[in-house]
Coordinates of C-alpha atoms in Angstrom, one line a residue:
X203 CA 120.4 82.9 77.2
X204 CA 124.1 82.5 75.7
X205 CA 125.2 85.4 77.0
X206 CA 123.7 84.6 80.4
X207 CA 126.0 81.7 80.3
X208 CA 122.8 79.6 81.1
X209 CA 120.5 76.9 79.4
X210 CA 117.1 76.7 80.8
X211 CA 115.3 73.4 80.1
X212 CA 112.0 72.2 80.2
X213 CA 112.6 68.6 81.0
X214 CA 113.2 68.7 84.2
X215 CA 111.3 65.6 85.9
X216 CA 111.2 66.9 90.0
X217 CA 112.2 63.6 92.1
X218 CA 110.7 62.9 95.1
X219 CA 113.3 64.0 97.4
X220 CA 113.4 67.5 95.7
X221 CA 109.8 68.3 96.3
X222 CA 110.4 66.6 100.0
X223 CA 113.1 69.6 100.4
X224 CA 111.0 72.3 98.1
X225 CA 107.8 71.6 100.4
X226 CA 110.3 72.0 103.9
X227 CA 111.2 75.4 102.5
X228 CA 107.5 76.3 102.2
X229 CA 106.9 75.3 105.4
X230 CA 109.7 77.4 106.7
X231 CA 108.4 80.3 104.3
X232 CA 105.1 80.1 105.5
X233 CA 106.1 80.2 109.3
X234 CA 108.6 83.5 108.7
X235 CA 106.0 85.4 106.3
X236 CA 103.4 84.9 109.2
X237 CA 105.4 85.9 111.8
X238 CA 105.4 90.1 112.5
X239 CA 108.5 91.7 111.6
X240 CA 111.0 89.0 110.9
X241 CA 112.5 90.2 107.6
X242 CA 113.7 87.7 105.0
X243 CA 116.9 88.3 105.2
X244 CA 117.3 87.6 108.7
X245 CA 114.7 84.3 107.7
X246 CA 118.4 84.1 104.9
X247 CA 120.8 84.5 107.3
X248 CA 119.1 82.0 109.4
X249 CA 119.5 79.6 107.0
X250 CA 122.5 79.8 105.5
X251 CA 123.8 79.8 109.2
X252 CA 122.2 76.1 109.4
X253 CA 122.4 75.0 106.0
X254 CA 126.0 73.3 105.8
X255 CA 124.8 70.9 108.3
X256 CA 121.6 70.0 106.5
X257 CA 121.8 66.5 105.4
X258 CA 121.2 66.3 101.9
X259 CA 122.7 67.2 98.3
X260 CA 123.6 71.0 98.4
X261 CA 121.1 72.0 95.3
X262 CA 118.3 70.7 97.5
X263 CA 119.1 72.7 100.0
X264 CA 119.3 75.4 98.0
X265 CA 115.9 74.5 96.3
X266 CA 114.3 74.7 100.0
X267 CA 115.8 78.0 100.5
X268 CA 114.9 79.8 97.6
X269 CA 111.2 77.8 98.4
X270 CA 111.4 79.6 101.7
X271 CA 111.9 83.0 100.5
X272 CA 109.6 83.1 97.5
X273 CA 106.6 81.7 100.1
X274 CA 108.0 84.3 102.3
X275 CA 107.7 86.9 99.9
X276 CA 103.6 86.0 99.4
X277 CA 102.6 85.9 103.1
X278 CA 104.6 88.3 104.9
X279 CA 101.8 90.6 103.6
X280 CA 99.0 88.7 105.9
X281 CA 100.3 90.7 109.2
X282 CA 101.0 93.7 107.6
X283 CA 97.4 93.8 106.4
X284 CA 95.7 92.5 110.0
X285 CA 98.2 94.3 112.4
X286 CA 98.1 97.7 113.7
X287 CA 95.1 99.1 112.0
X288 CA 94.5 102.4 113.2
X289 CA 90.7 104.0 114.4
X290 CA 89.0 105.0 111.2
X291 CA 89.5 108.9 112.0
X292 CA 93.2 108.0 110.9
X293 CA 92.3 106.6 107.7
X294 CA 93.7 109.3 106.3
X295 CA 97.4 109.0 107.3
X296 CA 97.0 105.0 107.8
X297 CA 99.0 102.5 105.4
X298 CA 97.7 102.1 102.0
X299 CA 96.7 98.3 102.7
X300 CA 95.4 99.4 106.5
X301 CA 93.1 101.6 104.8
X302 CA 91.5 99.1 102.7
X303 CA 91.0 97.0 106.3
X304 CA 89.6 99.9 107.3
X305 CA 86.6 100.0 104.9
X306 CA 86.4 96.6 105.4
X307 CA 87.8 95.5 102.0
X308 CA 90.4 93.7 103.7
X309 CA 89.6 90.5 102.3
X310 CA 89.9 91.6 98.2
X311 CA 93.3 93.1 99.9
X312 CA 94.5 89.7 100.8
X313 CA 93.7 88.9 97.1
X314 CA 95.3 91.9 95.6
X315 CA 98.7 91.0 97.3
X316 CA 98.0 87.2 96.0
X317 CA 97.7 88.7 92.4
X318 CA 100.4 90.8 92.9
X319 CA 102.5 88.5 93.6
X320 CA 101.7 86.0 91.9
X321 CA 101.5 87.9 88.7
X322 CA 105.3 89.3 89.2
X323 CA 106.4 85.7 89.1
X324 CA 104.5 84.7 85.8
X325 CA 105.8 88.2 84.6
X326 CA 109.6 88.1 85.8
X327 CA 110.4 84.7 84.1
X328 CA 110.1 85.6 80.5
X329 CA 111.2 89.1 81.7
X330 CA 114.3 87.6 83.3
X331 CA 116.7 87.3 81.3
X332 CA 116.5 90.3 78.6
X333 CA 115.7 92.5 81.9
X334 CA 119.1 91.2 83.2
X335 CA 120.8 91.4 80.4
X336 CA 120.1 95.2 80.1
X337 CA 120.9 95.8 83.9
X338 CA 124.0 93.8 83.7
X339 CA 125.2 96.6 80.7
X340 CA 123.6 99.5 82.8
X341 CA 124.8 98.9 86.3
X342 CA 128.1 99.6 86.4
X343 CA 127.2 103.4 84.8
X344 CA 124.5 103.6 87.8
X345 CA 127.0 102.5 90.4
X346 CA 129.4 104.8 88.9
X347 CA 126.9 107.6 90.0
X348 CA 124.6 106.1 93.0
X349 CA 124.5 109.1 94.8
X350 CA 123.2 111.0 92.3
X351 CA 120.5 108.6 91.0
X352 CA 119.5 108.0 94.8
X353 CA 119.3 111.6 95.2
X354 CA 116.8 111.7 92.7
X355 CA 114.8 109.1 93.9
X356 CA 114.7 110.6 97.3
X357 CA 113.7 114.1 95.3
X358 CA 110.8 112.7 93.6
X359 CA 109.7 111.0 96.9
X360 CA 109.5 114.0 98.4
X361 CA 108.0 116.3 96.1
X362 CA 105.1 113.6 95.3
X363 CA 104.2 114.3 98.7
X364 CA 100.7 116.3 98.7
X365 CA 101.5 119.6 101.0
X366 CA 104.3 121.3 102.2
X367 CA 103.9 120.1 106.0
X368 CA 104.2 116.2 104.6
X369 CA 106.8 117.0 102.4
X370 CA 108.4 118.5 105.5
X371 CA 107.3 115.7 107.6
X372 CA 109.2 113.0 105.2
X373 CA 112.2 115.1 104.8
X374 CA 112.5 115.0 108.8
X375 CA 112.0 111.0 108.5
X376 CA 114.4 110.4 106.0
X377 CA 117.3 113.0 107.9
X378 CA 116.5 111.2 111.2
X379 CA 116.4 107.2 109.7
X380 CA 119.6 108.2 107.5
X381 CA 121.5 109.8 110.6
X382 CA 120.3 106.5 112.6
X383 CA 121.5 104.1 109.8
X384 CA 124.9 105.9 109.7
X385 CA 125.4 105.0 113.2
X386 CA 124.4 101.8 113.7
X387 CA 124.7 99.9 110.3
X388 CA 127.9 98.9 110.6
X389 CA 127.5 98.1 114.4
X390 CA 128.4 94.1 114.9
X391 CA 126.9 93.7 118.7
X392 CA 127.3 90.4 120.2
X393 CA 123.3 88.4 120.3
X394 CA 122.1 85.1 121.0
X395 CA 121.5 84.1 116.7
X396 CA 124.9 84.6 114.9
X397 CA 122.3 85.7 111.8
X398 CA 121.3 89.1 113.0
X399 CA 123.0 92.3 112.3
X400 CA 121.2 95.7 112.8
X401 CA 118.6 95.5 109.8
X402 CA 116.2 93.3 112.5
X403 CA 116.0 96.3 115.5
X404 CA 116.5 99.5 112.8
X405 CA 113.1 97.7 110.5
X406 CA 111.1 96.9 113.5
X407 CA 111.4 100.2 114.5
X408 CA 111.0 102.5 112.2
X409 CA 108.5 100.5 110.3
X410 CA 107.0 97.9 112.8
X411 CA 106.8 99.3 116.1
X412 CA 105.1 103.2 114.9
X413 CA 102.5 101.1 113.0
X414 CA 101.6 99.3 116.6
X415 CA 101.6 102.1 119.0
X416 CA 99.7 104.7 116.6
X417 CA 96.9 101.9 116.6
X418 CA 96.6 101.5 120.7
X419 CA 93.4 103.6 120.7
X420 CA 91.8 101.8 117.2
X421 CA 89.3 99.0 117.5
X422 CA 91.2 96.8 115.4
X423 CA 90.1 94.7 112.6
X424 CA 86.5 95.5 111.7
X425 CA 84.0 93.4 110.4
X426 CA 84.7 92.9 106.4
X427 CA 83.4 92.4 103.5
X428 CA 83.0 90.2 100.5
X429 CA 86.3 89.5 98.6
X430 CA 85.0 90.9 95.3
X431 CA 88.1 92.8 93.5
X432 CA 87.4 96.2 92.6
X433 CA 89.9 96.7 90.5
X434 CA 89.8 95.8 86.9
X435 CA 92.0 93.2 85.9
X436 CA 93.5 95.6 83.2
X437 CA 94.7 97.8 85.9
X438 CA 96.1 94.7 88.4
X439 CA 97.8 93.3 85.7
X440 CA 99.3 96.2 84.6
X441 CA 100.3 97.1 88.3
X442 CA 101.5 93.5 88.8
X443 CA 104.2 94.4 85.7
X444 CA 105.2 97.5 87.0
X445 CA 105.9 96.1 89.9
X446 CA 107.3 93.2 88.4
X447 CA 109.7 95.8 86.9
X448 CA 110.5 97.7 89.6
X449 CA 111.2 94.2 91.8
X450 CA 114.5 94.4 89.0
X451 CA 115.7 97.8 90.3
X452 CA 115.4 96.5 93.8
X453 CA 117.9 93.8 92.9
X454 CA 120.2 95.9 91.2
X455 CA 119.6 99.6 92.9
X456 CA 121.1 99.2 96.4
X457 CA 118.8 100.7 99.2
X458 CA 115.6 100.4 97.4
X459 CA 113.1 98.7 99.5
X460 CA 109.6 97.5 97.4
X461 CA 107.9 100.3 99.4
X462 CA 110.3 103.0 97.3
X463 CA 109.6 100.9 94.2
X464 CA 106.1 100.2 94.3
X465 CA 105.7 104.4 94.3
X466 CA 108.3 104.9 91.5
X467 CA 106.1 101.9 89.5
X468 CA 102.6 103.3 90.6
X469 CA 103.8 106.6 88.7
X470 CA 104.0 104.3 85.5
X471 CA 100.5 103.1 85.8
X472 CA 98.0 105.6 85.1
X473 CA 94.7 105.2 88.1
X474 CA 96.9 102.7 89.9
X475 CA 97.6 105.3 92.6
X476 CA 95.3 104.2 95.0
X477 CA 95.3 101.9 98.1
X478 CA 94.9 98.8 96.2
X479 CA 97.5 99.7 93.4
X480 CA 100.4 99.8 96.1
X481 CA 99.3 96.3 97.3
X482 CA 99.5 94.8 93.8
X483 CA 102.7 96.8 93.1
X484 CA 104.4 96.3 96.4
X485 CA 103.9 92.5 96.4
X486 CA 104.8 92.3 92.8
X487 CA 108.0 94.1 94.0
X488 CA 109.1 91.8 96.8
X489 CA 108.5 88.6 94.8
X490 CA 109.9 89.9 91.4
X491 CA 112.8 90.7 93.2
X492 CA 113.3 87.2 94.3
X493 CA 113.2 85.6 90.6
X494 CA 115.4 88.8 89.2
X495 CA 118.0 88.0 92.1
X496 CA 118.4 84.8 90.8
X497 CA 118.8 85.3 87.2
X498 CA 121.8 88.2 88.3
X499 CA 123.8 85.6 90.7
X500 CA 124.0 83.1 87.5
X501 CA 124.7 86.2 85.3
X502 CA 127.2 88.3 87.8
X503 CA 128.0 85.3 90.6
X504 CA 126.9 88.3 93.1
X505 CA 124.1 87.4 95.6
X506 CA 121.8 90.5 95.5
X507 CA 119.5 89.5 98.3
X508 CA 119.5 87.9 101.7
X509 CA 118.1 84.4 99.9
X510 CA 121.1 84.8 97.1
X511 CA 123.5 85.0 100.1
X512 CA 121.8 81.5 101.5
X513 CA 122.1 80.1 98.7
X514 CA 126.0 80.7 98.0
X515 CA 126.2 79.9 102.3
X516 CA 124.3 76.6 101.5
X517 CA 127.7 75.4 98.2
X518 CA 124.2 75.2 95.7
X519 CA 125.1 75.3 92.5
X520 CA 123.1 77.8 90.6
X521 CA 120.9 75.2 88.6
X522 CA 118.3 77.4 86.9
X523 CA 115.6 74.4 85.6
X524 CA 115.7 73.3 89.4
X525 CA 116.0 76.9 90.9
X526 CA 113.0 78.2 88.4
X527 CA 110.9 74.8 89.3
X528 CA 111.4 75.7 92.6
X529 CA 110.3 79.1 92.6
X530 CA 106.9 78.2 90.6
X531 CA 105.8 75.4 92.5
X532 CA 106.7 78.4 95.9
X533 CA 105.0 80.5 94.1
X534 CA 101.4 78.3 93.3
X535 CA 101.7 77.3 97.2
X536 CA 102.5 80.6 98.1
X537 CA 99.4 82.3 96.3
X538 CA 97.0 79.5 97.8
X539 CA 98.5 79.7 101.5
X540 CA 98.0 83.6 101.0
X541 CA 94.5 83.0 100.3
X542 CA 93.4 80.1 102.3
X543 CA 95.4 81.7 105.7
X544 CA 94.9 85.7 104.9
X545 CA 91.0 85.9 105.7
X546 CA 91.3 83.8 108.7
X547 CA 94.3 85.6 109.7
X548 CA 92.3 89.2 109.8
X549 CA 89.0 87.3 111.4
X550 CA 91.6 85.9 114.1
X551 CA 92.8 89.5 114.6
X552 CA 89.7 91.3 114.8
X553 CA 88.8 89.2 117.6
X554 CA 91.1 89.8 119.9
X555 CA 91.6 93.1 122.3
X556 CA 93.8 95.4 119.6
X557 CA 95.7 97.4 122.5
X558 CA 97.0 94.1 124.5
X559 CA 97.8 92.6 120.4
X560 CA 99.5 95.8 119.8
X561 CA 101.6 96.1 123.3
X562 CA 102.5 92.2 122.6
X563 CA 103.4 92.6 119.1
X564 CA 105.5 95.2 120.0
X565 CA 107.0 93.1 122.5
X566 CA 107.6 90.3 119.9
X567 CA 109.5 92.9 118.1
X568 CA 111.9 94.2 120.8
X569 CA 112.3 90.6 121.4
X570 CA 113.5 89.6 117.8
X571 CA 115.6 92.7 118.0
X572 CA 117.4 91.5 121.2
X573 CA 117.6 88.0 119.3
X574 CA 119.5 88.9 116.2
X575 CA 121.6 91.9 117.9
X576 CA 121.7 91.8 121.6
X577 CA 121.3 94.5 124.3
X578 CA 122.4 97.4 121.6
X579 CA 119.3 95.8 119.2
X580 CA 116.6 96.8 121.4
X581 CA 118.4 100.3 122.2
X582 CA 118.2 101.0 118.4
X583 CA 114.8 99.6 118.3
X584 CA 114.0 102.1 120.8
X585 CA 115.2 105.1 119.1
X586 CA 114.1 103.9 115.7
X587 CA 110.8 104.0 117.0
X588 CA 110.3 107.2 118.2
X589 CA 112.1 108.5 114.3
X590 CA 109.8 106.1 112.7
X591 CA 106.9 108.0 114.5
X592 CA 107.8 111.5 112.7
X593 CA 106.5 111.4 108.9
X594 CA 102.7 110.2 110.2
X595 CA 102.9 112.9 112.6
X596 CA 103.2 116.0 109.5
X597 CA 100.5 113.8 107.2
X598 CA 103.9 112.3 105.1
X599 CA 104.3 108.8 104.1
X600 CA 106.5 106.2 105.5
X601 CA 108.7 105.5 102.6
X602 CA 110.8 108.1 103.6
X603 CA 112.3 106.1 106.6
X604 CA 114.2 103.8 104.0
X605 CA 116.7 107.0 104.7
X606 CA 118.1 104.4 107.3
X607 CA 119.7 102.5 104.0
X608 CA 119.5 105.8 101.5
X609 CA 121.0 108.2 103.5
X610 CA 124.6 106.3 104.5
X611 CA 124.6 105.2 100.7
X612 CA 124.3 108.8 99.5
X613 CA 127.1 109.7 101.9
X614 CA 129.4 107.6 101.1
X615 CA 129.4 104.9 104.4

């Protein structure tokens, strides 16, 4: 912890104006997480943009912030699971969780991604700080060589793939997201939210808007079943470490989204592979990633993450018995929002029509795009889309599309 240059405490007594601000950063979490395709950075950017004038010491801010992103983190799995589920003659080439909608195990899915996440925070805590202490000595050798330890991560992506027409299929995704990302990453349009950047239009499209439009002809949600996990808990719990894990490389490997992470993890876990492995694991991944990102700002002073950034935008000190309060009480409220809101959520889903949901989500998309980055947003959402639509096409997964932020690394930009 000395070399950390922290000292965590267990006698912090929360006051009641720093659960007021912890439980307004839930809220906040909880609204962004349910919303389709905001990303929490932009949720970040959003805040730190507003935070200054927040009246109120700077650590509670902070507090609220971090609150915001860690509930964030849990929920922002609820529309991924109910949205866009294809017909089930697509199963096949459908998204791991959409899959498990599919044959109606929805419901344990909502409770997979709860025990995902909630297991990477009970795991990353302890983990913390030795896991940041060995980054801290390790990064600067993997910086030193990023585009050769991303070019093996894009290999191994690719030749997990299970035929040569997929492993075709994602090599076309990731040359068309990384030529897309080289071109419009940098890109500073003019947009109504000063919070935005490109990261809004280029996510919603290659990730968001595919998703939508492949599932026009699908009959949405269908009826589910009982929420009885089929995994054993061995093999969550394991999967929730892995992911746990991986949600450190996130943190410290630029370009790594928890989609790339949750497949390097699931590799660790032997009969993890499956549909309800990558739930565990990617949840674990994108809350991990939160607590790891912490620990590095008060070890390095370098936000990692959109949330680190807020924090630093908001002047709160980096007070790690507040900070780690915070992020357990986000994450117990985070876990029972996930479950009390996630089976309603896909009931609410299922009954509406699925090609007037899918047309309107995809208009809530162009709309954020336009939102955080103008006129030139929604162009790039356009073309993004029709990239994002290659790798289902060829039977390849979507992980490939993270190109967008690989490929322009790799090269250099």
């Amino acid at each position: 912890m000395e070399a950390l240059g922290v000292r965590i405490g267990l006698s912090l007594g929360p006051s009641a104006a720093a659960l007021a601000f912890v439980f307004v950063g839930v809220a906040l979490g909880t609204l962004s997480g349910l919303t389709p395709g905001l990303h929490v950075n932009n949720l970040a950017l959003l805040l730190a943009s507003v935070a200054p004038a927040v009246p109120g010491p700077p650590r509670l801010v902070g507090a609220a912030v971090l609150a915001a992103g860690v509930v964030h983190s849990f929920l922002d799995a609820v529309p991924a699971l109910a949205l866009g589920v294809p017909d089930a003659a697509m199963a096949a080439s459908a998204l791991p969780a959409h899959r498990l909608v599919i044959a109606g195990r929805g419901r344990e899915a909502v409770r997979l991604s709860a025990l995902g996440s909630g297991l990477a925070v009970a795991f990353a805590v302890p983990l913390a700080i030795p896991v940041t202490r060995g980054m801290t000595v390790a990064y600067p050798v993997v910086r030193a060589h990023l585009p050769v330890v991303l070019g093996v991560v894009v290999a191994f992506l690719l030749l997990t793939e299970g035929s040569v027409r997929a492993f075709c299929g994602g090599a076309a995704g990731f040359a068309g997201s990384g030529a897309l990302g080289r071109a419009t990453l940098d890109l500073s349009p003019a947009a109504p939210l000063d919070a935005g950047g490109m990261l809004t239009p280029l996510f919603a499209g290659l990730f968001g808007a595919p998703v939508l439009i492949e599932a026009l002809s699908g009959s949405g949600v269908p009826e589910q079943d009982d929420s009885t996990i089929a995994a054993s808990r061995r093999t969550v719990g394991l999967t929730a470490a892995a992911g746990c894990l991986a949600g450190a490389v996130v943190g410290y490997l630029p370009g790594v989204s928890s989609a790339v992470a949750a497949v390097l993890a699931l590799a660790l876990v032997p009969g993890s592979t499956d549909a309800r492995g990558f739930v565990v694991a990617t949840s674990g991944v994108n809350t991990a990633n939160t607590v790891f990102a912490l620990f590095a700002l008060s070890a390095l002073g370098t936000p990692r993450t959109g949330v680190m950034v807020a924090l630093r935008e908001a002047n709160a000190p980096v007070n790690l018995p507040l900070l780690l309060s915070t992020a357990a009480i986000a994450g117990v409220a985070g876990f029972l929002l996930v479950l009390g809101v996630g089976d309603r959520y896909l009931r609410a889903v299922g009954a509406v029509d699925q090609s007037r949901l899918s047309v309107g989500v995809v208009g809530l998309l162009a709309g954020l795009s336009w939102l955080f980055a103008g006129g030139v947003g929604v162009a790039v959402f356009g073309v993004a889309t029709l990239v994002g639509l290659v790798p289902a096409r060829f039977g390849a997964r979507r992980v490939h599309l993270m190109g967008v932020l690989l490929g322009p690394l790799m090269l250099g930009a």
